[in-house]
Amino acid sequence: RKHVDLIGFPVNSWFNIYSQDGSNEEELHQASKEIHQIIYQEMKGGRDPRQIVLGGFSQGAALALYSVLTFPRRMGGLILLSGWYPANMNINPLKARQSCNVHVPVLHCHGLLDIKVPMKLASQCRSILSKLLSSYQYKEIEGLGHEVNSAVQHFAAIFMKKVAKANTKSLPLYIKQ
């Protein structure tokens, strides 16, 4: 979709971001419905949702997080790269604890030099998710900005091997920004 960034330039994105503290909640919800439909299509094809690891980068990570926490079936896992917990996500932690996905394995990687999704947002996300999710891993990467490097790829590969070991048929479903 075409939206505008925080300074008014047109960008491709899942939903509008109005500030570091607020996004368009309805657009976030609608985008997650699209992700849910992709998962349902996989399920119609015979894939168990526990075989699906949802992941995203930046805004895609925020969407993946929202999508997993609101999906009504247990997923295989979640990978968040340079992501955040949208402040207006309208998922209060008490309600989210009742999600069937609070026990899925989660890997969250963030670069210490990221200026697009500042460490403040990563720290807020870590603070919330470390209390909310039972299998949450957080990795800060020195010298990394708003990007993915070989260290992140290494952490993701190790994470996927662990998830696959738990379910040998596990295959990832990626969200690209």
PDB file of C-alpha atoms in Angstrom:
ATOM      1  CA  ARG A   1       0.000   0.000   0.000  1.00  0.00           C
ATOM      2  CA  LYS A   2       1.070   3.590  -0.517  1.00  0.00           C
ATOM      3  CA  HIS A   3       1.261   5.720   2.617  1.00  0.00           C
ATOM      4  CA  VAL A   4       3.387   8.596   3.853  1.00  0.00           C
ATOM      5  CA  ASP A   5       6.244   8.393   6.333  1.00  0.00           C
ATOM      6  CA  LEU A   6       6.667  10.583   9.416  1.00  0.00           C
ATOM      7  CA  ILE A   7       7.948  13.508   7.332  1.00  0.00           C
ATOM      8  CA  GLY A   8       5.357  13.211   4.574  1.00  0.00           C
ATOM      9  CA  PHE A   9       7.186  11.278   1.862  1.00  0.00           C
ATOM     10  CA  PRO A  10       5.295   8.532   0.030  1.00  0.00           C
ATOM     11  CA  VAL A  11       6.373   5.025   0.987  1.00  0.00           C
ATOM     12  CA  ASN A  12       5.155   1.460   0.619  1.00  0.00           C
ATOM     13  CA  SER A  13       3.949   0.241   3.985  1.00  0.00           C
ATOM     14  CA  TRP A  14       1.413  -1.941   5.738  1.00  0.00           C
ATOM     15  CA  PHE A  15      -0.178   0.932   7.677  1.00  0.00           C
ATOM     16  CA  ASN A  16       0.341   4.631   8.386  1.00  0.00           C
ATOM     17  CA  ILE A  17       2.613   5.688  11.208  1.00  0.00           C
ATOM     18  CA  TYR A  18       1.753   9.106  12.590  1.00  0.00           C
ATOM     19  CA  SER A  19       4.425   9.285  15.284  1.00  0.00           C
ATOM     20  CA  GLN A  20       6.738   6.973  17.185  1.00  0.00           C
ATOM     21  CA  ASP A  21       3.876   6.515  19.630  1.00  0.00           C
ATOM     22  CA  GLY A  22       0.986   6.006  17.248  1.00  0.00           C
ATOM     23  CA  SER A  23      -0.091   4.202  14.124  1.00  0.00           C
ATOM     24  CA  ASN A  24      -3.400   3.901  12.376  1.00  0.00           C
ATOM     25  CA  GLU A  25      -4.992   1.146  14.430  1.00  0.00           C
ATOM     26  CA  GLU A  26      -7.667   0.330  11.859  1.00  0.00           C
ATOM     27  CA  GLU A  27      -5.053  -0.017   9.097  1.00  0.00           C
ATOM     28  CA  LEU A  28      -2.935  -2.235  11.374  1.00  0.00           C
ATOM     29  CA  HIS A  29      -5.984  -4.387  12.080  1.00  0.00           C
ATOM     30  CA  GLN A  30      -6.876  -4.615   8.369  1.00  0.00           C
ATOM     31  CA  ALA A  31      -3.305  -5.559   7.422  1.00  0.00           C
ATOM     32  CA  SER A  32      -3.313  -8.292  10.080  1.00  0.00           C
ATOM     33  CA  LYS A  33      -6.539  -9.669   8.589  1.00  0.00           C
ATOM     34  CA  GLU A  34      -4.661 -10.011   5.288  1.00  0.00           C
ATOM     35  CA  ILE A  35      -1.889 -11.928   7.067  1.00  0.00           C
ATOM     36  CA  HIS A  36      -4.475 -14.114   8.780  1.00  0.00           C
ATOM     37  CA  GLN A  37      -5.984 -14.891   5.363  1.00  0.00           C
ATOM     38  CA  ILE A  38      -2.563 -16.025   4.088  1.00  0.00           C
ATOM     39  CA  ILE A  39      -2.250 -18.308   7.119  1.00  0.00           C
ATOM     40  CA  TYR A  40      -5.768 -19.675   6.548  1.00  0.00           C
ATOM     41  CA  GLN A  41      -4.847 -20.387   2.902  1.00  0.00           C
ATOM     42  CA  GLU A  42      -1.843 -22.372   4.140  1.00  0.00           C
ATOM     43  CA  MET A  43      -4.129 -24.243   6.530  1.00  0.00           C
ATOM     44  CA  LYS A  44      -6.563 -25.055   3.696  1.00  0.00           C
ATOM     45  CA  GLY A  45      -3.591 -26.546   1.874  1.00  0.00           C
ATOM     46  CA  GLY A  46      -2.984 -28.868   4.819  1.00  0.00           C
ATOM     47  CA  ARG A  47      -0.383 -26.940   6.818  1.00  0.00           C
ATOM     48  CA  ASP A  48      -0.787 -26.903  10.567  1.00  0.00           C
ATOM     49  CA  PRO A  49      -0.374 -23.295  11.839  1.00  0.00           C
ATOM     50  CA  ARG A  50       2.183 -24.627  14.346  1.00  0.00           C
ATOM     51  CA  GLN A  51       4.384 -25.198  11.292  1.00  0.00           C
ATOM     52  CA  ILE A  52       4.332 -21.501  10.389  1.00  0.00           C
ATOM     53  CA  VAL A  53       6.886 -19.039  11.709  1.00  0.00           C
ATOM     54  CA  LEU A  54       5.762 -15.501  10.999  1.00  0.00           C
ATOM     55  CA  GLY A  55       8.409 -12.822  10.741  1.00  0.00           C
ATOM     56  CA  GLY A  56       8.942  -9.270   9.659  1.00  0.00           C
ATOM     57  CA  PHE A  57      11.367  -6.376   9.466  1.00  0.00           C
ATOM     58  CA  SER A  58      10.584  -2.920  10.856  1.00  0.00           C
ATOM     59  CA  GLN A  59       6.885  -2.207  10.293  1.00  0.00           C
ATOM     60  CA  GLY A  60       6.508  -5.798   9.087  1.00  0.00           C
ATOM     61  CA  ALA A  61       7.756  -6.941  12.505  1.00  0.00           C
ATOM     62  CA  ALA A  62       5.141  -4.830  14.289  1.00  0.00           C
ATOM     63  CA  LEU A  63       2.497  -6.302  11.997  1.00  0.00           C
ATOM     64  CA  ALA A  64       3.785  -9.856  12.515  1.00  0.00           C
ATOM     65  CA  LEU A  65       3.636  -9.345  16.293  1.00  0.00           C
ATOM     66  CA  TYR A  66       0.078  -8.024  16.150  1.00  0.00           C
ATOM     67  CA  SER A  67      -0.952 -10.797  13.734  1.00  0.00           C
ATOM     68  CA  VAL A  68       0.428 -13.592  15.914  1.00  0.00           C
ATOM     69  CA  LEU A  69      -1.062 -12.202  19.131  1.00  0.00           C
ATOM     70  CA  THR A  70      -4.488 -11.899  17.505  1.00  0.00           C
ATOM     71  CA  PHE A  71      -4.486 -15.174  15.550  1.00  0.00           C
ATOM     72  CA  PRO A  72      -6.917 -17.690  17.112  1.00  0.00           C
ATOM     73  CA  ARG A  73      -4.701 -20.769  16.596  1.00  0.00           C
ATOM     74  CA  ARG A  74      -1.268 -21.654  17.938  1.00  0.00           C
ATOM     75  CA  MET A  75       1.552 -20.623  15.568  1.00  0.00           C
ATOM     76  CA  GLY A  76       5.033 -22.089  15.235  1.00  0.00           C
ATOM     77  CA  GLY A  77       6.992 -18.983  16.137  1.00  0.00           C
ATOM     78  CA  LEU A  78       7.707 -15.327  15.536  1.00  0.00           C
ATOM     79  CA  ILE A  79      10.793 -13.430  14.330  1.00  0.00           C
ATOM     80  CA  LEU A  80      10.934  -9.661  14.921  1.00  0.00           C
ATOM     81  CA  LEU A  81      13.737  -7.745  13.184  1.00  0.00           C
ATOM     82  CA  SER A  82      14.103  -4.043  14.046  1.00  0.00           C
ATOM     83  CA  GLY A  83      10.497  -4.057  15.225  1.00  0.00           C
ATOM     84  CA  TRP A  84       8.466  -2.485  17.961  1.00  0.00           C
ATOM     85  CA  TYR A  85       5.241  -2.879  19.942  1.00  0.00           C
ATOM     86  CA  PRO A  86       2.819  -0.263  18.568  1.00  0.00           C
ATOM     87  CA  ALA A  87       1.635   1.790  21.535  1.00  0.00           C
ATOM     88  CA  ASN A  88      -1.928   1.916  20.279  1.00  0.00           C
ATOM     89  CA  MET A  89      -2.052  -1.744  19.286  1.00  0.00           C
ATOM     90  CA  ASN A  90      -5.154  -2.092  21.452  1.00  0.00           C
ATOM     91  CA  ILE A  91      -3.940  -5.348  22.911  1.00  0.00           C
ATOM     92  CA  ASN A  92      -3.716  -4.872  26.613  1.00  0.00           C
ATOM     93  CA  PRO A  93      -1.169  -7.202  28.187  1.00  0.00           C
ATOM     94  CA  LEU A  94      -3.789  -8.895  30.374  1.00  0.00           C
ATOM     95  CA  LYS A  95      -5.898  -9.816  27.333  1.00  0.00           C
ATOM     96  CA  ALA A  96      -2.823 -10.779  25.305  1.00  0.00           C
ATOM     97  CA  ARG A  97      -1.776 -13.230  28.051  1.00  0.00           C
ATOM     98  CA  GLN A  98      -4.908 -15.171  27.131  1.00  0.00           C
ATOM     99  CA  SER A  99      -3.728 -15.504  23.507  1.00  0.00           C
ATOM    100  CA  CYS A 100      -2.957 -19.050  22.446  1.00  0.00           C
ATOM    101  CA  ASN A 101       0.344 -17.689  21.131  1.00  0.00           C
ATOM    102  CA  VAL A 102       1.937 -16.395  24.332  1.00  0.00           C
ATOM    103  CA  HIS A 103       3.991 -19.592  24.509  1.00  0.00           C
ATOM    104  CA  VAL A 104       5.332 -19.637  20.940  1.00  0.00           C
ATOM    105  CA  PRO A 105       9.082 -19.102  20.570  1.00  0.00           C
ATOM    106  CA  VAL A 106       9.956 -15.501  19.679  1.00  0.00           C
ATOM    107  CA  LEU A 107      13.258 -14.057  18.452  1.00  0.00           C
ATOM    108  CA  HIS A 108      13.611 -10.261  18.521  1.00  0.00           C
ATOM    109  CA  CYS A 109      16.801  -8.741  17.044  1.00  0.00           C
ATOM    110  CA  HIS A 110      17.597  -5.037  17.050  1.00  0.00           C
ATOM    111  CA  GLY A 111      20.611  -2.976  15.986  1.00  0.00           C
ATOM    112  CA  LEU A 112      22.081  -0.623  18.562  1.00  0.00           C
ATOM    113  CA  LEU A 113      22.582   2.017  15.842  1.00  0.00           C
ATOM    114  CA  ASP A 114      19.047   1.845  14.429  1.00  0.00           C
ATOM    115  CA  ILE A 115      17.748   5.387  13.962  1.00  0.00           C
ATOM    116  CA  LYS A 116      14.501   4.496  12.138  1.00  0.00           C
ATOM    117  CA  VAL A 117      13.265   2.330  15.005  1.00  0.00           C
ATOM    118  CA  PRO A 118      15.230   3.815  17.914  1.00  0.00           C
ATOM    119  CA  MET A 119      16.472   1.743  20.842  1.00  0.00           C
ATOM    120  CA  LYS A 120      13.856   3.438  23.037  1.00  0.00           C
ATOM    121  CA  LEU A 121      11.129   1.632  21.070  1.00  0.00           C
ATOM    122  CA  ALA A 122      13.057  -1.645  21.052  1.00  0.00           C
ATOM    123  CA  SER A 123      13.515  -1.401  24.827  1.00  0.00           C
ATOM    124  CA  GLN A 124       9.816  -0.678  25.360  1.00  0.00           C
ATOM    125  CA  CYS A 125       8.943  -3.667  23.189  1.00  0.00           C
ATOM    126  CA  ARG A 126      11.404  -5.888  25.079  1.00  0.00           C
ATOM    127  CA  SER A 127       9.987  -4.725  28.414  1.00  0.00           C
ATOM    128  CA  ILE A 128       6.430  -5.644  27.382  1.00  0.00           C
ATOM    129  CA  LEU A 129       7.190  -8.884  25.545  1.00  0.00           C
ATOM    130  CA  SER A 130       9.602 -10.291  28.138  1.00  0.00           C
ATOM    131  CA  LYS A 131       6.735 -10.152  30.666  1.00  0.00           C
ATOM    132  CA  LEU A 132       4.029 -11.247  28.241  1.00  0.00           C
ATOM    133  CA  LEU A 133       5.653 -14.100  26.316  1.00  0.00           C
ATOM    134  CA  SER A 134       7.060 -17.235  27.912  1.00  0.00           C
ATOM    135  CA  SER A 135       9.673 -18.021  25.235  1.00  0.00           C
ATOM    136  CA  TYR A 136      11.030 -14.597  24.258  1.00  0.00           C
ATOM    137  CA  GLN A 137      14.649 -14.026  23.166  1.00  0.00           C
ATOM    138  CA  TYR A 138      16.058 -10.548  22.606  1.00  0.00           C
ATOM    139  CA  LYS A 139      19.354  -9.827  20.845  1.00  0.00           C
ATOM    140  CA  GLU A 140      20.991  -6.416  20.522  1.00  0.00           C
ATOM    141  CA  ILE A 141      23.549  -6.205  17.732  1.00  0.00           C
ATOM    142  CA  GLU A 142      26.521  -3.836  18.056  1.00  0.00           C
ATOM    143  CA  GLY A 143      27.259  -1.647  15.050  1.00  0.00           C
ATOM    144  CA  LEU A 144      23.962  -2.459  13.316  1.00  0.00           C
ATOM    145  CA  GLY A 145      21.536   0.180  12.054  1.00  0.00           C
ATOM    146  CA  HIS A 146      18.141  -0.371  10.461  1.00  0.00           C
ATOM    147  CA  GLU A 147      19.192  -3.410   8.478  1.00  0.00           C
ATOM    148  CA  VAL A 148      19.881  -7.124   8.629  1.00  0.00           C
ATOM    149  CA  ASN A 149      23.446  -8.414   8.700  1.00  0.00           C
ATOM    150  CA  SER A 150      25.162 -11.798   8.995  1.00  0.00           C
ATOM    151  CA  ALA A 151      24.842 -11.773  12.802  1.00  0.00           C
ATOM    152  CA  VAL A 152      21.056 -11.387  12.556  1.00  0.00           C
ATOM    153  CA  GLN A 153      20.931 -14.082   9.882  1.00  0.00           C
ATOM    154  CA  HIS A 154      22.967 -16.355  12.173  1.00  0.00           C
ATOM    155  CA  PHE A 155      20.617 -15.790  15.131  1.00  0.00           C
ATOM    156  CA  ALA A 156      17.589 -16.374  12.889  1.00  0.00           C
ATOM    157  CA  ALA A 157      19.083 -19.608  11.489  1.00  0.00           C
ATOM    158  CA  ILE A 158      19.748 -20.954  14.994  1.00  0.00           C
ATOM    159  CA  PHE A 159      16.230 -19.954  16.050  1.00  0.00           C
ATOM    160  CA  MET A 160      14.659 -21.662  13.026  1.00  0.00           C
ATOM    161  CA  LYS A 161      16.647 -24.861  13.693  1.00  0.00           C
ATOM    162  CA  LYS A 162      15.303 -24.920  17.254  1.00  0.00           C
ATOM    163  CA  VAL A 163      11.749 -24.330  16.035  1.00  0.00           C
ATOM    164  CA  ALA A 164      12.144 -26.989  13.337  1.00  0.00           C
ATOM    165  CA  LYS A 165      13.491 -29.435  15.903  1.00  0.00           C
ATOM    166  CA  ALA A 166      10.327 -28.881  17.948  1.00  0.00           C
ATOM    167  CA  ASN A 167       8.265 -29.541  14.824  1.00  0.00           C
ATOM    168  CA  THR A 168      10.243 -31.202  12.034  1.00  0.00           C
ATOM    169  CA  LYS A 169       7.821 -30.007   9.357  1.00  0.00           C
ATOM    170  CA  SER A 170       8.141 -26.345  10.330  1.00  0.00           C
ATOM    171  CA  LEU A 171       8.540 -23.924   7.434  1.00  0.00           C
ATOM    172  CA  PRO A 172       8.720 -20.122   7.651  1.00  0.00           C
ATOM    173  CA  LEU A 173       6.206 -17.675   6.235  1.00  0.00           C
ATOM    174  CA  TYR A 174       7.873 -14.294   5.803  1.00  0.00           C
ATOM    175  CA  ILE A 175       6.364 -10.832   5.728  1.00  0.00           C
ATOM    176  CA  LYS A 176       8.421  -8.392   3.692  1.00  0.00           C
ATOM    177  CA  GLN A 177       8.148  -4.664   4.205  1.00  0.00           C
TER     178      GLN A 177
END
